[in-house]
Structures are given as structure tokens and as C-alpha cells.
Tab-separated table of C-alpha atoms and ligand atoms in Angstrom:
chain	number	residue	atom	x	y	z
A	1	MET	CA	115.162	132.610	-43.376
A	2	ILE	CA	116.826	129.522	-41.949
A	3	SER	CA	115.277	128.579	-38.606
A	4	PRO	CA	117.354	125.877	-36.887
A	5	ILE	CA	114.893	125.290	-33.927
A	6	GLU	CA	111.193	124.876	-33.981
A	7	TRP	CA	108.415	123.733	-31.571
A	8	LYS	CA	106.394	121.478	-33.926
A	9	ASP	CA	103.518	119.210	-33.072
A	10	GLY	CA	104.586	118.871	-29.405
A	11	CYS	CA	108.212	118.078	-30.402
A	12	VAL	CA	111.464	120.039	-30.671
A	13	ARG	CA	112.514	120.092	-34.290
A	14	LEU	CA	116.195	120.748	-34.848
A	15	LEU	CA	118.049	121.211	-38.120
A	16	ASP	CA	120.880	118.703	-37.734
A	17	GLN	CA	124.021	120.833	-38.122
A	18	GLN	CA	126.293	117.762	-38.112
A	19	ALA	CA	124.701	116.707	-41.456
A	20	LEU	CA	125.374	120.086	-43.138
A	21	PRO	CA	126.416	120.981	-45.696
A	22	HIS	CA	125.780	117.595	-47.333
A	23	SER	CA	122.226	117.191	-46.383
A	24	VAL	CA	119.347	119.193	-44.774
A	25	THR	CA	118.076	116.765	-42.195
A	26	PHE	CA	115.780	117.457	-39.269
A	27	LEU	CA	115.830	115.734	-35.876
A	28	ASP	CA	112.355	115.502	-34.234
A	29	CYS	CA	113.030	115.169	-30.491
A	30	ASP	CA	110.145	113.919	-28.297
A	31	ASP	CA	112.295	113.496	-25.160
A	32	TYR	CA	114.279	116.199	-23.370
A	33	ARG	CA	117.187	113.743	-22.994
A	34	VAL	CA	117.438	113.534	-26.800
A	35	VAL	CA	117.441	117.398	-26.877
A	36	ALA	CA	120.289	117.402	-24.357
A	37	GLN	CA	122.254	114.860	-26.330
A	38	ALA	CA	121.751	116.933	-29.565
A	39	ILE	CA	123.259	119.981	-27.710
A	40	LYS	CA	126.263	117.863	-26.535
A	41	ASP	CA	126.758	116.352	-30.030
A	42	LEU	CA	126.735	119.844	-31.689
A	43	ARG	CA	123.636	118.899	-33.773
A	44	VAL	CA	122.493	122.279	-32.566
A	45	ARG	CA	125.260	124.725	-31.633
A	46	GLY	CA	125.970	128.474	-31.242
A	47	ALA	CA	125.377	130.269	-27.959
A	48	PRO	CA	121.813	131.687	-28.525
A	49	ALA	CA	120.664	128.429	-30.334
A	50	ILE	CA	121.838	126.346	-27.380
A	51	GLY	CA	119.804	128.545	-24.995
A	52	ILE	CA	116.650	128.432	-27.098
A	53	THR	CA	116.956	124.647	-27.541
A	54	ALA	CA	117.435	124.155	-23.805
A	55	ALA	CA	114.304	126.222	-23.073
A	56	MET	CA	112.383	124.035	-25.574
A	57	GLY	CA	113.830	120.982	-23.915
A	58	VAL	CA	112.438	122.114	-20.539
A	59	ALA	CA	109.036	122.789	-22.092
A	60	LEU	CA	109.190	119.284	-23.752
A	61	GLY	CA	110.209	117.445	-20.594
A	62	ALA	CA	107.549	119.296	-18.526
A	63	GLN	CA	104.785	117.818	-20.625
A	64	THR	CA	105.578	114.315	-19.328
A	65	ILE	CA	105.602	115.205	-15.643
A	66	LYS	CA	102.704	113.409	-13.951
A	67	GLU	CA	102.727	115.301	-10.596
A	68	LYS	CA	99.657	117.447	-9.726
A	69	THR	CA	100.968	119.853	-7.045
A	70	PHE	CA	103.153	122.887	-7.859
A	71	ASP	CA	106.043	121.728	-5.556
A	72	ALA	CA	106.270	118.211	-7.074
A	73	PHE	CA	105.882	119.553	-10.637
A	74	SER	CA	108.494	122.256	-10.031
A	75	ASN	CA	110.941	119.643	-8.688
A	76	GLY	CA	110.545	117.687	-11.896
A	77	VAL	CA	111.140	120.764	-13.988
A	78	LEU	CA	114.213	121.662	-12.030
A	79	GLU	CA	115.649	118.175	-12.570
A	80	ILE	CA	115.176	118.599	-16.327
A	81	CYS	CA	116.907	121.977	-16.086
A	82	ASP	CA	119.896	120.412	-14.261
A	83	HIS	CA	120.157	117.729	-16.961
A	84	LEU	CA	120.254	120.347	-19.788
A	85	ALA	CA	122.593	122.639	-17.829
A	86	ALA	CA	125.125	119.843	-17.870
A	87	THR	CA	125.425	119.666	-21.629
A	88	ARG	CA	127.905	122.475	-22.415
A	89	PRO	CA	129.610	124.863	-19.995
A	90	THR	CA	130.711	127.943	-21.897
A	91	ALA	CA	127.783	129.696	-23.637
A	92	VAL	CA	126.003	131.649	-20.907
A	93	ASN	CA	122.826	131.798	-22.992
A	94	LEU	CA	122.129	128.215	-21.882
A	95	PHE	CA	121.972	129.184	-18.272
A	96	TRP	CA	120.239	132.396	-19.014
A	97	ALA	CA	117.455	130.627	-20.875
A	98	LEU	CA	117.078	127.979	-18.092
A	99	ASN	CA	116.746	130.831	-15.582
A	100	GLN	CA	113.970	132.406	-17.777
A	101	MET	CA	112.112	129.204	-17.742
A	102	LYS	CA	112.439	128.855	-13.918
A	103	ALA	CA	111.267	132.432	-13.500
A	104	VAL	CA	108.147	131.761	-15.499
A	105	LEU	CA	107.431	128.641	-13.457
A	106	ASN	CA	107.771	130.604	-10.193
A	107	ALA	CA	105.716	133.534	-11.461
A	108	HIS	CA	102.755	131.194	-12.016
A	109	ARG	CA	102.941	129.070	-8.844
A	110	ASP	CA	99.196	129.450	-8.230
A	111	SER	CA	98.340	128.059	-11.699
A	112	SER	CA	97.252	124.489	-12.397
A	113	VAL	CA	99.847	122.061	-13.785
A	114	VAL	CA	97.992	121.997	-17.083
A	115	ASP	CA	98.416	125.780	-17.356
A	116	LEU	CA	102.044	125.633	-16.256
A	117	LYS	CA	102.868	123.226	-19.022
A	118	ALA	CA	101.317	125.652	-21.511
A	119	TYR	CA	103.209	128.624	-19.993
A	120	LEU	CA	106.505	126.838	-20.347
A	121	VAL	CA	105.916	126.118	-24.083
A	122	ALA	CA	104.794	129.740	-24.595
A	123	GLU	CA	107.979	131.016	-22.844
A	124	ALA	CA	110.280	128.820	-24.951
A	125	CYS	CA	108.647	130.039	-28.120
A	126	ARG	CA	108.892	133.661	-26.895
A	127	ILE	CA	112.599	133.281	-26.208
A	128	LEU	CA	113.092	132.119	-29.831
A	129	GLU	CA	111.059	135.032	-31.207
A	130	GLU	CA	112.822	137.584	-29.036
A	131	ASP	CA	116.211	136.236	-30.194
A	132	VAL	CA	115.348	136.798	-33.806
A	133	ALA	CA	114.128	140.357	-33.021
A	134	MET	CA	117.367	141.031	-31.165
A	135	ASN	CA	119.402	139.718	-34.021
A	136	ARG	CA	117.628	142.016	-36.520
A	137	ALA	CA	118.342	144.985	-34.237
A	138	ILE	CA	122.060	143.898	-33.959
A	139	GLY	CA	122.072	143.699	-37.760
A	140	ARG	CA	120.663	147.223	-38.119
A	141	HIS	CA	123.273	148.710	-35.731
A	142	GLY	CA	126.151	146.733	-37.079
A	143	ALA	CA	125.387	147.477	-40.727
A	144	THR	CA	126.277	151.131	-40.079
A	145	LEU	CA	129.872	150.049	-39.519
A	146	LEU	CA	130.172	148.498	-42.959
A	147	ALA	CA	130.848	150.438	-46.153
A	148	LYS	CA	129.947	149.512	-49.708
A	149	GLY	CA	132.392	146.985	-51.218
A	150	GLN	CA	134.164	146.045	-48.009
A	151	THR	CA	135.322	142.543	-47.165
A	152	VAL	CA	134.317	141.304	-43.726
A	153	MET	CA	136.178	138.404	-42.053
A	154	THR	CA	134.188	136.188	-39.637
A	155	HIS	CA	135.008	133.120	-37.572
A	156	CYS	CA	133.098	130.021	-36.731
A	157	ASN	CA	129.332	130.388	-37.399
A	158	ALA	CA	127.404	133.230	-35.760
A	159	GLY	CA	124.564	133.132	-38.209
A	160	SER	CA	120.942	131.973	-38.417
A	161	LEU	CA	122.189	128.436	-37.608
A	162	ALA	CA	123.661	129.625	-34.298
A	163	THR	CA	120.611	131.521	-33.193
A	164	GLY	CA	116.798	131.475	-33.513
A	165	GLY	CA	117.406	132.993	-36.976
A	166	TYR	CA	119.105	135.801	-38.831
A	167	GLY	CA	122.286	135.643	-36.792
A	168	THR	CA	124.531	138.021	-34.817
A	169	ALA	CA	127.747	138.464	-36.760
A	170	LEU	CA	126.047	137.241	-39.894
A	171	GLY	CA	123.003	139.309	-39.022
A	172	VAL	CA	125.354	142.364	-39.429
A	173	VAL	CA	126.488	141.007	-42.799
A	174	ARG	CA	122.831	140.250	-43.865
A	175	ALA	CA	121.553	143.672	-42.911
A	176	ALA	CA	124.428	145.438	-44.787
A	177	TRP	CA	123.820	143.230	-47.789
A	178	ASP	CA	120.070	143.953	-47.676
A	179	GLU	CA	120.917	147.696	-47.701
A	180	GLY	CA	122.677	147.132	-50.972
A	181	LYS	CA	126.222	147.534	-49.656
A	182	LYS	CA	127.593	144.756	-51.856
A	183	ILE	CA	130.008	143.499	-49.213
A	184	SER	CA	131.703	140.135	-49.307
A	185	VAL	CA	132.720	137.736	-46.534
A	186	ILE	CA	135.818	135.777	-45.772
A	187	ALA	CA	135.035	132.759	-43.565
A	188	GLY	CA	137.776	131.044	-41.567
A	189	GLU	CA	137.292	127.237	-41.711
A	190	THR	CA	137.375	127.015	-37.877
A	191	ARG	CA	139.364	123.922	-37.045
A	192	PRO	CA	138.621	121.420	-35.591
A	193	VAL	CA	134.865	121.248	-36.041
A	194	LEU	CA	134.857	123.364	-39.234
A	195	GLN	CA	131.789	125.490	-38.453
A	196	GLY	CA	133.101	128.104	-40.846
A	197	ALA	CA	133.607	125.808	-43.777
A	198	ARG	CA	130.537	123.656	-43.250
A	199	LEU	CA	128.014	126.116	-41.878
A	200	THR	CA	128.921	129.783	-42.528
A	201	VAL	CA	129.719	129.181	-46.161
A	202	TRP	CA	126.540	127.115	-46.618
A	203	GLU	CA	124.390	129.718	-44.872
A	204	LEU	CA	125.703	132.662	-46.897
A	205	GLN	CA	125.392	130.713	-50.129
A	206	GLN	CA	121.643	130.239	-49.323
A	207	ASP	CA	121.308	133.979	-49.322
A	208	LYS	CA	123.678	134.462	-52.298
A	209	ILE	CA	126.055	136.628	-50.237
A	210	PRO	CA	129.580	136.283	-51.703
A	211	VAL	CA	131.822	134.173	-49.410
A	212	THR	CA	135.353	132.930	-49.693
A	213	LEU	CA	136.619	130.113	-47.524
A	214	ILE	CA	140.213	130.289	-46.070
A	215	THR	CA	141.947	128.068	-43.567
A	216	ASP	CA	142.445	129.699	-40.217
A	217	ASN	CA	146.121	130.233	-40.677
A	218	MET	CA	145.580	132.339	-43.825
A	219	ALA	CA	144.035	135.386	-42.098
A	220	GLY	CA	147.205	137.169	-41.335
A	221	ALA	CA	148.506	136.992	-44.886
A	222	LEU	CA	145.233	138.356	-46.194
A	223	MET	CA	145.213	141.257	-43.693
A	224	ARG	CA	148.695	142.145	-44.653
A	225	LYS	CA	147.711	142.412	-48.311
A	226	GLY	CA	144.807	144.681	-47.302
A	227	CYS	CA	142.063	142.170	-48.332
A	228	ILE	CA	140.192	142.449	-45.046
A	229	GLN	CA	138.632	145.720	-43.860
A	230	VAL	CA	136.766	144.620	-40.816
A	231	CYS	CA	136.319	141.557	-38.608
A	232	VAL	CA	132.918	140.663	-36.992
A	233	VAL	CA	132.542	137.615	-34.788
A	234	GLY	CA	129.953	136.275	-32.325
A	235	ALA	CA	130.425	135.454	-28.663
A	236	ASP	CA	129.582	132.599	-26.233
A	237	ARG	CA	129.989	134.751	-23.141
A	238	VAL	CA	130.858	138.378	-22.516
A	239	ALA	CA	132.200	139.523	-19.134
A	240	THR	CA	131.085	142.853	-17.699
A	241	ASN	CA	134.510	144.440	-18.529
A	242	GLY	CA	134.042	143.552	-22.195
A	243	ASP	CA	136.278	140.489	-22.363
A	244	VAL	CA	134.800	138.010	-24.806
A	245	VAL	CA	134.923	134.208	-24.939
A	246	ASN	CA	134.179	132.858	-28.416
A	247	LYS	CA	135.269	129.925	-30.671
A	248	ILE	CA	138.864	128.915	-30.429
A	249	GLY	CA	140.834	130.976	-32.870
A	250	THR	CA	138.967	134.264	-32.191
A	251	TYR	CA	141.856	135.539	-30.010
A	252	SER	CA	144.415	134.870	-32.721
A	253	LEU	CA	142.264	136.730	-35.213
A	254	ALA	CA	141.849	139.712	-32.836
A	255	VAL	CA	145.661	139.890	-32.342
A	256	LEU	CA	146.143	139.795	-36.112
A	257	ALA	CA	143.501	142.490	-36.575
A	258	ARG	CA	145.236	144.741	-34.059
A	259	ALA	CA	148.619	144.206	-35.695
A	260	HIS	CA	147.210	145.240	-39.080
A	261	GLY	CA	144.881	148.061	-37.979
A	262	VAL	CA	141.748	146.120	-38.865
A	263	PRO	CA	138.715	146.954	-36.628
A	264	PHE	CA	137.513	143.926	-34.682
A	265	TYR	CA	133.840	143.855	-33.647
A	266	VAL	CA	131.917	141.326	-31.594
A	267	ALA	CA	128.152	141.006	-32.113
A	268	ALA	CA	126.144	139.638	-29.174
A	269	PRO	CA	122.668	140.035	-27.567
A	270	ARG	CA	121.988	140.718	-23.886
A	271	SER	CA	121.529	136.955	-23.216
A	272	THR	CA	125.266	136.452	-23.995
A	273	ILE	CA	126.449	138.946	-21.353
A	274	ASP	CA	127.135	137.423	-17.961
A	275	PRO	CA	126.434	139.954	-15.279
A	276	ALA	CA	128.112	137.695	-12.692
A	277	MET	CA	131.485	137.571	-14.577
A	278	PRO	CA	133.658	140.641	-13.965
A	279	ASP	CA	136.278	139.576	-16.455
A	280	GLY	CA	136.954	136.822	-18.925
A	281	ASP	CA	139.503	134.796	-16.937
A	282	GLY	CA	136.748	133.175	-14.879
A	283	ILE	CA	134.703	131.946	-17.815
A	284	PRO	CA	134.753	128.100	-18.062
A	285	ILE	CA	136.288	126.872	-21.387
A	286	GLU	CA	134.837	123.646	-22.628
A	287	GLU	CA	137.403	120.947	-23.567
A	288	ARG	CA	136.072	118.538	-26.079
A	289	ASP	CA	136.937	115.025	-27.203
A	290	ILE	CA	140.487	114.804	-28.604
A	291	GLY	CA	139.083	112.811	-31.535
A	292	GLU	CA	137.871	116.099	-32.966
A	293	VAL	CA	141.471	117.142	-33.428
A	294	ALA	CA	142.935	113.718	-34.226
A	295	ASN	CA	140.485	112.996	-37.066
A	296	VAL	CA	139.044	115.217	-39.770
A	297	LEU	CA	135.317	115.220	-39.105
A	298	GLY	CA	135.657	111.916	-37.270
A	299	MET	CA	136.717	110.162	-40.453
A	300	THR	CA	140.395	110.310	-41.440
A	301	ARG	CA	143.079	110.144	-38.689
A	302	ILE	CA	145.670	112.819	-39.242
A	303	THR	CA	148.128	112.155	-36.557
A	304	PRO	CA	149.947	109.109	-35.093
A	305	GLU	CA	148.089	106.962	-32.547
A	306	HIS	CA	148.794	108.045	-28.926
A	307	THR	CA	149.612	111.723	-29.944
A	308	GLU	CA	149.088	114.063	-26.925
A	309	ILE	CA	146.193	116.364	-27.944
A	310	TYR	CA	144.641	119.377	-26.308
A	311	ASN	CA	141.187	120.466	-27.581
A	312	PRO	CA	139.780	123.657	-25.928
A	313	ALA	CA	136.705	124.705	-27.887
A	314	PHE	CA	136.883	128.393	-26.949
A	315	ASP	CA	139.346	131.175	-26.101
A	316	MET	CA	139.216	134.525	-24.411
A	317	THR	CA	139.816	137.819	-26.299
A	318	PRO	CA	140.625	140.625	-23.884
A	319	ALA	CA	138.528	143.792	-24.085
A	320	GLU	CA	141.440	145.915	-25.220
A	321	LEU	CA	141.596	144.065	-28.553
A	322	ILE	CA	137.965	144.679	-29.307
A	323	THR	CA	136.895	147.896	-31.211
A	324	GLY	CA	133.263	147.549	-30.252
A	325	ILE	CA	130.484	145.232	-29.147
A	326	ILE	CA	127.354	145.320	-31.360
A	327	THR	CA	124.204	144.682	-29.352
A	328	GLU	CA	120.472	145.089	-29.908
A	329	ARG	CA	120.735	148.423	-27.999
A	330	GLY	CA	123.536	149.840	-30.086
A	331	ILE	CA	127.377	149.615	-30.373
A	332	PHE	CA	129.413	149.930	-27.198
A	333	ARG	CA	133.126	150.214	-26.489
A	334	PRO	CA	133.856	147.199	-24.339
A	335	ASN	CA	134.313	149.297	-21.185
A	336	ASP	CA	130.893	150.964	-21.736
A	337	LEU	CA	129.107	147.612	-22.253
A	338	ALA	CA	127.961	147.120	-18.666
A	339	ARG	CA	126.564	150.651	-18.345
A	340	GLY	CA	124.824	150.371	-21.735
A	341	MET	CA	123.414	146.861	-21.330
A	342	LEU	CA	123.069	146.020	-17.684
A	343	GLU	CA	121.790	149.281	-16.291
A	344	CYS	CA	118.307	150.496	-17.122
B	401	MRU	O1	131.041	125.173	-30.422
B	401	MRU	P1	130.001	126.040	-31.092
B	401	MRU	O2	129.838	125.776	-32.537
B	401	MRU	O3	128.767	126.061	-30.300
B	401	MRU	O4	130.614	127.485	-30.943
B	401	MRU	C1	129.874	128.534	-31.514
B	401	MRU	C2	130.596	129.895	-31.455
B	401	MRU	O5	131.634	129.999	-30.898
B	401	MRU	C3	129.862	131.070	-31.989
B	401	MRU	O6	130.741	131.991	-32.476
B	401	MRU	C4	129.085	131.733	-30.814
B	401	MRU	O7	128.334	130.849	-30.102
B	401	MRU	C5	128.232	132.800	-31.235
B	401	MRU	S1	126.766	132.286	-32.078
B	401	MRU	C6	125.824	133.663	-32.443
């Protein structure tokens, strides 16, 4: 199984997703600022992966703090958390993971600084392991929705690369494939950063799961021809009413799915649900450098100089367009999500 993040020999080892699919290159980070920059630069991306990486960044940064009292050490850790929190605004998993790290710190305020440093490493590794376990559970639940021979459309990359491993939307695909359902996948290329073309296709090819790449604007035509039976995508943040923010283009796909009677599912763990967000309109949408749109992969300019460009990285799909949300606890209708996931 591809694992994009690892705590290795006191460093955070990241699989450099900007180098894929051309080369499998690892980035060994020995400074939390390098980890933060890797998140900003999309060397590691995908909501759960961003959260896990940030947690590892906190653990890494904490090792270098020289203070000996709890308060001084804690202040140092909080500064590191603030630095990592400023990397990307949309995926709530980032803030969720930083809060987990702060909670561990506060739960051990009577411990020595040496022990606190070890607790933070252990917590970051636990967050990673828990994420993989949640993805496997999401996969088991989601696989029940797929029938033998179906074609599944996905958008962006919500796979192993976007998580601690196994994936959310691609976890569903993987679990169905492992059950022998002989499904196939259509991956939208996901302009402008091409996570679908570069990452989803690469990842599925590693597992020998059949995948066909299309440009984003081909999805409607394929649905009209009956070539797509179900859509499964990931999420960066889910509001308590079931509105979902995910990669730009998800909303268009959901509208198309509704128009063609294709069920539209979102796969997401608890760490992607924001209990403080009653609906999707309040979720901050990251706007990225316009160079991502003006140039293909930073190389060939495809529009005249001085073109006005707008580059929101995410969009909001209202709950009414979503057939169900696949979580580690089961599959919920969007309006049952809060009851199913946030109440014990
Ligand atoms: O900008 P990215 O590549 O971080 O965006 C990723 C997505 O939108 C994914 O679909 C989402 O994070 C879910 S990953 C399980």
C-alpha cells in the first residue's frame, strides 16, 4: 500500500506528489518549516494527508524546543501549530489534527519535556494509523454500494496519496475491487493542478485497477451515454447539514450526476466533518496562485499575458445533490450525518 507520509529516523518523510507520475521521490523534512512549505506547495495534499503531515510537523518541531518548563515548552509548540495552521485554509483535517496535538500536550502537563516530546511523536503516528483504519472501514461500507462491472467516476485524488493510506473515495473502489467486483474507474483530470491525471491514474495503475482518464468537461457526455453508474468523491470539509466542500469541479459533477440520475456519494472520515460549520457557505475556499491556471503544470503558458484569472481551489456542493456520505461508521443521508457522526 502506498503510504505518502512516514515518521522515519526522527524526520518526516513525504512522497513528493509534485514529482508524480514521472518519478517516485521522497522529501526528508528535518524542520517543521520545510513540512509547512511542502503542504503549501502541494508536495503533500489531500485533506487527511495534510492533517497527518501537520501533526508530524508539530512532533518534529517540538524536538528542537530547548525550554524545560511546561509553559515555555507549550508556548513553543503553539507557535509551531500556528505556523502549520497558516498553510492551507480549507481542509478542516489540518485544524482537527493540530487540536489533537494540543490536547495531548495539555493532557500531560505534569510530564517532563523529554516525555512530552515522545508523546507528541506517538500521537502523530497514532493519527496516521487511525486514518488508515478509518479508510478501510469507509471502504468496507462504500463497497456495498457498488455492483459487479460498474463504472465509477471520481474527481481529484482521494486515494492513498491523499490520506495516511488506502484512501477514502479510492478506498471504496479498492475494497470493491478486492471483493472481486471487477469495477472500473473514470478519473477526471482535475484542472488546474491535474490531481486526477497525475495522481489518481498513477495510484490505480499501481493496484492494476482499470482506469480511464477524461478531461473534466467530458463527464456530462459520458453520463448521457450511460457510461457512468456512480460517482464517489472525497471531501475537504463537510458542514453539519451535509454540505460538502471538495476540489473545484466537484459541484459541476454533482449537478451533472443529478441531471442524469447518477448517484453521487462523498467518502469522508470524522476528521473531515466540521462541527462548528452549520452549512457549507461559511467554509473558507482557498484561492491559489493564478499561475496554476495560466500555465500547464507551471511550464507552458496557455493564455495571453495580463489575462484576468480566478483560481479557487475548491467549491461547495449543497447537501441536496449528495445521495449519501460514506464514513467509517456507515453511510448517512446528508441530513442524518450530524446525528450519526457527532452524537455518541
Ligand atoms: O488541493 P488538494 O489536492 O489538496 O485537494 C484535494 C481534494 O480536494 C480531495 O478530494 C480531498 O482532500 C479529499 S482527500 C481524501
